[in-house]
Every structure is written in structure tokens, then in C-alpha cells.
Amino acid sequence: MAAHTAIKTAPHRPPDALRSSPVISHEYLRCFRPSPLRLPLSLSAHSSSSSKIAAVRPRFGACATRSGTAMENKAMSEDRMLVMVPPHPLIKHWISVLRNEQTPCAIFRSAMAELGRLLIYEASRDWLPTISGEIQSPMGVATVEFIDPREPVMIVPILRAGLALAEHASSVLPATKTYHLGMRRDETTLQPSIYLNNLPDKFPEGSRVLVVDPMLATGGTIVKAIDLLKDRGLNNKQIKIISAIASPPALQKLSTKFPGIHVYTGMIDPVVNEHGFIIPGLGDAGDRCFGT
């Protein structure tokens, strides 16, 4: 007989109770400040040859909060890290598929890729350079904007599971370059080691880099990866992190060491156990993606 998974519906909580809960809500953007004791949170292409082209560069350093009617841009101080859990039902859906221990390997990997597509879309908002001009449509002249292909977004998946989460990056972003970074964690010391480094000696000036690491647990792997990027000429504002699930220990390390960096994650789980796994998490993402 086929196994069945019971789905329990969480009880409804009024807005005031949600805001006062210690569990991080999907409904807000969160800004993290370094703290030795806890992790305090505040809400916080082609154109015709006659086209007129103008380059537009997005500005870094904005922290958005949800208002009653619209998203508002606020100045973000240099010592704050922004962590976003986008409140999209599809993100919740794919996280639920990933959590289910009965999800087969092929479906797990597909769900990871779909989650990555949504998170990369959110992370690239207001971050991509554009070119504008006029083109001839079948019905008349139109003012248009394209993503500037001269400045591709650099994708750095951390192997193995980062490959699945970054699988659809090139279908979301019109221009990308991918640099692989292979890291494994010692199961005893929980310290990461590098077995593959395909990063350039130096990133071009003005580069934008998405680091893709599904599980931010103890924070050792992602911190080592960001150190490698900064050694190659990047600053915190040029880097965004994409993860399926994050935890407070990893976010605390990132906030302390890399102020101003942005993290986009599908969920924040509260606990990392003595073996370095996120609880409830989704298990070993690499093993579940590739079946080994």
C-alpha cells in the first residue's frame, strides 16, 4: 500500500500574535545587527541600429519594509545585514516538498531548482543594470528597457547541492557567468575544505555575484566562500546569498563578518543540532538531490 503523508494545518494567529512570536515571519524583510548574545531583528536583447541607448545602474544599500500599501525604500546603515524571506505561496510550497522525507530524489531536485528560480528572481529585483532606448514594434515606436548583456551576473553555486538550487539561473537572468566552488564539511569538526575552485583570480570592477548554497547551518561553508570572493576584489554590497533554508548561527556569523550583505532564503529554521544539521530542515540536501 502506498504511504501517505499527513498534512497538519497550522492554527490561525492574529497579526499581533504573529509580530510578537519569536519565530521569524515570512511577511517581513529582516535587518540583522551583529550581537555577541542574540540575533536582534528589526522590520525593516536586441534593439534597432537607431536606438537611443542609456545605461542605468541600480543603487546598492536600500532596506525595504512592507507598508500598508506599498514597498518603501529606506536608507540602510552599513552595519546591517538584510535577510529576506519572500512571502510567496510557491516558495512555501516548494519548501514543503523539500521537507517531506518521502519526496523522491528526482522530485526533490526539481523542487530545489524551482525554489532557486523564485529566490533568484527576488534577489535580482532592483539589482540589474539596464539599457533603455526606442525600438519599432509592429504598431509603432516603443520606449523599452533591456538587461545590459555587457554586465552578466556571476553565479557561484557551492557544490554539490548548490547546482540544483542554481539550475534555472540562466532562465531567469538574461546574461550570466557561472563559477563552480566545491566544498565539503568534515563531519567531526564541521569545518569546510575546498576540493574545487573555479573562481577567477579577480572579478571585474562592478561585478554582481549570487552565491548559491542551499543550507546555511553553522555558517562555516558560506563564510569561507564569501572570504574567497572578497579576496578577489568584491565588497559586501556586490554579493547576494541564495539559500533554501537558513539558521540563526549562520546568519549571526554573516552579520558579524560581512555587514551589509543580503541573504534571500526560503525559510529560517531555529535550531542547528550537534551534528551541524538544521532542525527541522530537510536533511542532507546534496544526498537527497543526487541520491548518493
Coordinates of C-alpha atoms in Angstrom, one line a residue:
M1 CA 0.0 0.0 0.0
A2 CA 1.3 3.4 -0.9
A3 CA 2.5 5.5 2.0
H4 CA 0.6 8.7 2.8
T5 CA 1.8 11.9 4.3
A6 CA -0.4 13.6 6.9
I7 CA -0.6 17.3 6.4
K8 CA -1.4 19.4 9.5
T9 CA -2.8 22.9 9.1
A10 CA -1.3 25.4 11.5
P11 CA -3.8 27.3 13.7
H12 CA -4.6 30.8 12.7
R13 CA -2.9 33.5 14.7
P14 CA -3.9 37.2 14.6
P15 CA -1.4 39.8 13.3
D16 CA -0.4 41.0 16.8
A17 CA 0.5 37.4 17.8
L18 CA 2.5 36.9 14.7
R19 CA 4.5 40.0 15.3
S20 CA 5.3 39.0 18.9
S21 CA 6.3 35.5 18.0
P22 CA 10.0 34.5 18.3
V23 CA 9.6 32.6 15.0
I24 CA 10.6 34.7 12.1
S25 CA 7.7 35.6 9.9
H26 CA 7.6 35.3 6.1
E27 CA 5.8 38.6 6.0
Y28 CA 8.7 41.0 6.6
L29 CA 12.1 41.8 5.5
R30 CA 14.5 41.5 8.3
C31 CA 17.7 43.5 9.1
F32 CA 20.3 41.9 11.3
R33 CA 22.8 43.7 13.5
P34 CA 25.8 41.9 14.9
S35 CA 25.4 40.9 18.6
P36 CA 27.5 38.6 20.8
L37 CA 24.4 37.4 22.6
R38 CA 21.5 37.1 20.2
L39 CA 20.3 37.9 16.7
P40 CA 18.1 41.0 17.1
L41 CA 15.7 41.8 14.2
S42 CA 14.1 44.9 13.0
L43 CA 11.3 45.1 10.4
S44 CA 12.7 46.5 8.4
A45 CA 18.0 41.6 -26.3
H46 CA 18.4 43.5 -29.1
S47 CA 17.5 46.9 -30.4
S48 CA 17.5 48.6 -33.8
S49 CA 20.6 50.4 -35.0
S50 CA 18.9 53.7 -34.5
S51 CA 18.0 53.1 -30.9
K52 CA 18.9 55.6 -28.3
I53 CA 20.7 53.7 -25.5
A54 CA 21.3 54.8 -21.9
A55 CA 22.9 52.7 -19.2
V56 CA 21.2 52.6 -15.8
R57 CA 22.9 51.2 -12.7
P58 CA 20.9 50.2 -9.7
R59 CA 21.9 51.7 -6.4
F60 CA 23.0 49.5 -3.5
G61 CA 22.2 49.9 0.2
A62 CA 18.4 50.0 0.4
C63 CA 16.4 48.2 3.0
A64 CA 12.8 47.6 2.1
T65 CA 9.9 47.1 4.6
R66 CA 6.3 46.2 4.0
S67 CA 4.0 49.2 4.4
G68 CA 0.2 49.2 4.4
T69 CA 0.0 49.9 0.7
A70 CA 3.5 49.6 -1.0
M71 CA 7.1 48.7 -0.6
E72 CA 9.2 51.6 0.7
N73 CA 12.9 52.2 0.2
K74 CA 14.9 53.2 3.3
A75 CA 18.5 54.1 3.8
M76 CA 20.3 51.1 5.2
S77 CA 23.2 51.6 7.5
E78 CA 26.5 49.9 6.7
D79 CA 26.4 47.7 9.8
R80 CA 23.2 45.9 9.0
M81 CA 22.6 42.7 7.1
L82 CA 19.3 42.3 5.2
V83 CA 17.7 38.9 5.2
M84 CA 14.6 38.4 3.1
V85 CA 12.1 35.5 3.3
P86 CA 9.8 36.3 0.4
P87 CA 6.1 35.8 1.3
H88 CA 5.2 33.9 -1.8
P89 CA 3.0 30.8 -1.6
L90 CA 5.0 29.0 -4.3
I91 CA 8.1 29.3 -2.1
K92 CA 6.2 27.8 0.8
H93 CA 5.0 25.0 -1.4
W94 CA 8.5 24.0 -2.7
I95 CA 9.9 24.2 0.8
S96 CA 7.2 21.8 1.9
V97 CA 8.0 19.4 -0.9
L98 CA 11.7 19.5 0.1
R99 CA 11.0 18.9 3.7
N100 CA 8.9 15.7 3.1
E101 CA 11.1 12.7 3.7
Q102 CA 9.1 10.7 1.2
T103 CA 9.9 13.0 -1.7
P104 CA 11.8 11.0 -4.3
C105 CA 15.3 12.2 -5.5
A106 CA 14.2 13.4 -8.9
I107 CA 11.3 15.4 -7.5
F108 CA 13.5 16.8 -4.7
R109 CA 16.0 18.1 -7.2
S110 CA 13.3 19.6 -9.3
A111 CA 11.7 21.3 -6.3
M112 CA 15.1 22.7 -5.3
A113 CA 15.5 24.1 -8.8
E114 CA 12.0 25.7 -8.8
L115 CA 12.7 27.3 -5.4
G116 CA 16.0 28.6 -6.7
R117 CA 14.2 30.2 -9.7
L118 CA 11.9 32.1 -7.4
L119 CA 14.6 33.3 -5.0
I120 CA 16.9 34.4 -7.8
Y121 CA 14.1 36.4 -9.3
E122 CA 13.5 38.1 -5.9
A123 CA 17.3 38.7 -5.4
S124 CA 17.7 40.3 -8.8
R125 CA 15.0 42.9 -8.3
D126 CA 16.4 46.5 -8.4
W127 CA 19.9 45.0 -8.8
L128 CA 20.4 44.6 -12.6
P129 CA 22.0 47.1 -14.9
T130 CA 19.7 48.1 -17.8
I131 CA 19.9 49.8 -21.2
S132 CA 17.0 51.9 -22.5
G133 CA 16.0 53.2 -25.9
E134 CA 13.4 53.1 -28.6
I135 CA 12.5 50.3 -31.0
Q136 CA 10.0 49.8 -33.7
S137 CA 7.1 47.5 -32.8
P138 CA 4.7 46.2 -35.5
M139 CA 2.3 49.1 -34.4
G140 CA 4.7 52.0 -33.7
V141 CA 7.7 53.2 -31.8
A142 CA 8.1 52.0 -28.2
T143 CA 10.3 53.0 -25.4
V144 CA 12.0 49.9 -24.0
E145 CA 14.5 48.6 -21.4
F146 CA 16.7 45.6 -21.6
I147 CA 19.0 44.0 -19.1
D148 CA 22.5 45.1 -20.1
P149 CA 24.2 41.9 -21.6
R150 CA 27.7 43.6 -21.2
E151 CA 27.5 43.1 -17.4
P152 CA 26.4 39.5 -16.7
V153 CA 25.6 38.4 -13.2
M154 CA 28.1 35.9 -11.8
I155 CA 26.6 32.7 -10.3
V156 CA 28.7 30.8 -7.8
P157 CA 27.0 27.5 -6.8
I158 CA 28.6 25.7 -3.9
L159 CA 28.7 22.0 -4.9
R160 CA 27.0 19.7 -4.7
A161 CA 23.5 20.8 -3.8
G162 CA 24.1 24.4 -5.0
L163 CA 24.0 23.0 -8.5
A164 CA 20.3 22.2 -8.1
L165 CA 19.4 25.5 -6.5
A166 CA 21.1 27.4 -9.2
E167 CA 19.9 25.2 -12.1
H168 CA 17.4 27.8 -13.5
A169 CA 19.6 30.9 -13.0
S170 CA 20.2 31.3 -16.7
S171 CA 16.5 31.1 -17.5
V172 CA 15.7 33.9 -15.1
L173 CA 18.7 36.2 -15.9
P174 CA 19.4 37.1 -19.5
A175 CA 23.2 37.3 -19.0
T176 CA 25.1 35.1 -16.6
K177 CA 28.5 33.5 -16.0
T178 CA 28.9 30.5 -13.7
Y179 CA 31.9 29.7 -11.5
H180 CA 31.8 26.5 -9.5
L181 CA 33.0 26.2 -6.0
G182 CA 33.2 22.7 -4.4
M183 CA 33.3 22.5 -0.6
R184 CA 32.8 19.6 1.8
R185 CA 32.4 19.7 5.5
D186 CA 34.2 17.5 7.9
E187 CA 31.5 15.6 9.8
T188 CA 33.5 15.6 13.0
T189 CA 34.9 19.2 13.2
L190 CA 32.2 20.7 11.0
Q191 CA 34.9 22.7 9.3
P192 CA 34.8 23.2 5.4
S193 CA 37.5 22.3 3.0
I194 CA 37.8 23.2 -0.7
Y195 CA 38.1 20.5 -3.4
L196 CA 37.2 22.6 -6.4
N197 CA 37.8 26.3 -7.0
N198 CA 36.8 27.7 -10.4
L199 CA 36.8 31.3 -9.3
P200 CA 38.7 33.9 -11.4
D201 CA 41.8 35.5 -9.9
K202 CA 39.9 38.8 -9.8
F203 CA 36.3 39.7 -10.5
P204 CA 35.8 42.7 -12.9
E205 CA 35.0 46.0 -11.3
G206 CA 31.3 46.4 -10.6
S207 CA 30.6 42.7 -10.7
R208 CA 27.4 41.3 -9.2
V209 CA 27.6 37.9 -7.7
L210 CA 25.0 35.4 -6.4
V211 CA 26.4 32.8 -4.1
V212 CA 24.1 29.8 -4.1
D213 CA 24.3 27.5 -1.0
P214 CA 21.0 25.6 -0.1
M215 CA 21.7 25.1 3.6
L216 CA 23.1 27.9 5.9
A217 CA 23.6 25.9 9.1
T218 CA 26.7 26.5 11.1
G219 CA 27.8 29.2 8.7
G220 CA 31.3 27.8 8.1
T221 CA 31.0 27.0 4.4
I222 CA 29.3 30.2 3.4
V223 CA 31.7 32.4 5.4
K224 CA 34.7 30.6 3.7
A225 CA 33.1 31.1 0.3
I226 CA 32.5 34.9 0.9
D227 CA 36.1 35.2 2.1
L228 CA 37.3 33.8 -1.3
L229 CA 35.1 36.2 -3.2
K230 CA 36.3 39.2 -1.2
D231 CA 39.9 38.1 -1.8
R232 CA 39.1 38.5 -5.5
G233 CA 38.1 42.1 -5.3
L234 CA 34.4 42.1 -4.3
N235 CA 32.8 44.1 -1.5
N236 CA 29.8 43.1 0.6
K237 CA 27.3 45.1 -1.5
Q238 CA 28.3 43.2 -4.6
I239 CA 27.3 39.8 -3.1
K240 CA 23.9 38.3 -2.5
I241 CA 23.4 34.9 -1.0
I242 CA 20.6 32.4 -2.1
S243 CA 19.7 29.6 0.2
A244 CA 16.8 27.2 0.7
I245 CA 16.9 27.2 4.5
A246 CA 19.0 29.4 6.8
S247 CA 19.6 29.2 10.6
P248 CA 20.4 31.9 13.2
P249 CA 24.0 30.7 13.8
A250 CA 24.9 31.1 10.1
L251 CA 23.1 34.4 9.9
Q252 CA 24.9 35.7 13.0
K253 CA 28.3 34.8 11.6
L254 CA 27.4 36.5 8.3
S255 CA 26.1 39.6 10.0
T256 CA 29.2 39.9 12.2
K257 CA 31.7 39.4 9.5
F258 CA 30.0 40.8 6.4
P259 CA 27.9 43.8 7.4
G260 CA 25.6 45.0 4.6
I261 CA 25.4 41.7 2.8
H262 CA 22.0 40.5 1.6
V263 CA 20.6 37.0 2.1
Y264 CA 17.5 35.6 0.3
T265 CA 16.2 32.4 1.8
G266 CA 13.0 30.3 1.6
M267 CA 12.8 29.7 5.3
I268 CA 14.6 30.3 8.6
D269 CA 14.6 27.4 11.0
P270 CA 15.5 28.0 14.6
V271 CA 17.8 25.1 15.5
V272 CA 21.1 23.5 14.4
N273 CA 21.9 20.2 16.2
E274 CA 25.2 18.9 17.4
H275 CA 25.9 17.3 14.1
G276 CA 25.5 20.6 12.2
F277 CA 22.1 19.8 10.7
I278 CA 19.3 22.3 10.6
I279 CA 16.2 21.2 12.5
P280 CA 13.6 20.6 11.2
G281 CA 15.4 21.4 7.9
L282 CA 15.2 18.9 5.0
G283 CA 18.1 16.6 5.7
D284 CA 21.3 16.4 3.6
A285 CA 20.5 18.5 0.5
G286 CA 23.3 17.0 -1.6
D287 CA 22.4 13.4 -0.8
R288 CA 18.8 14.0 -1.5
C289 CA 19.5 15.8 -4.8
F290 CA 21.7 13.2 -6.2
G291 CA 20.8 10.0 -4.4
T292 CA 24.4 9.4 -3.1

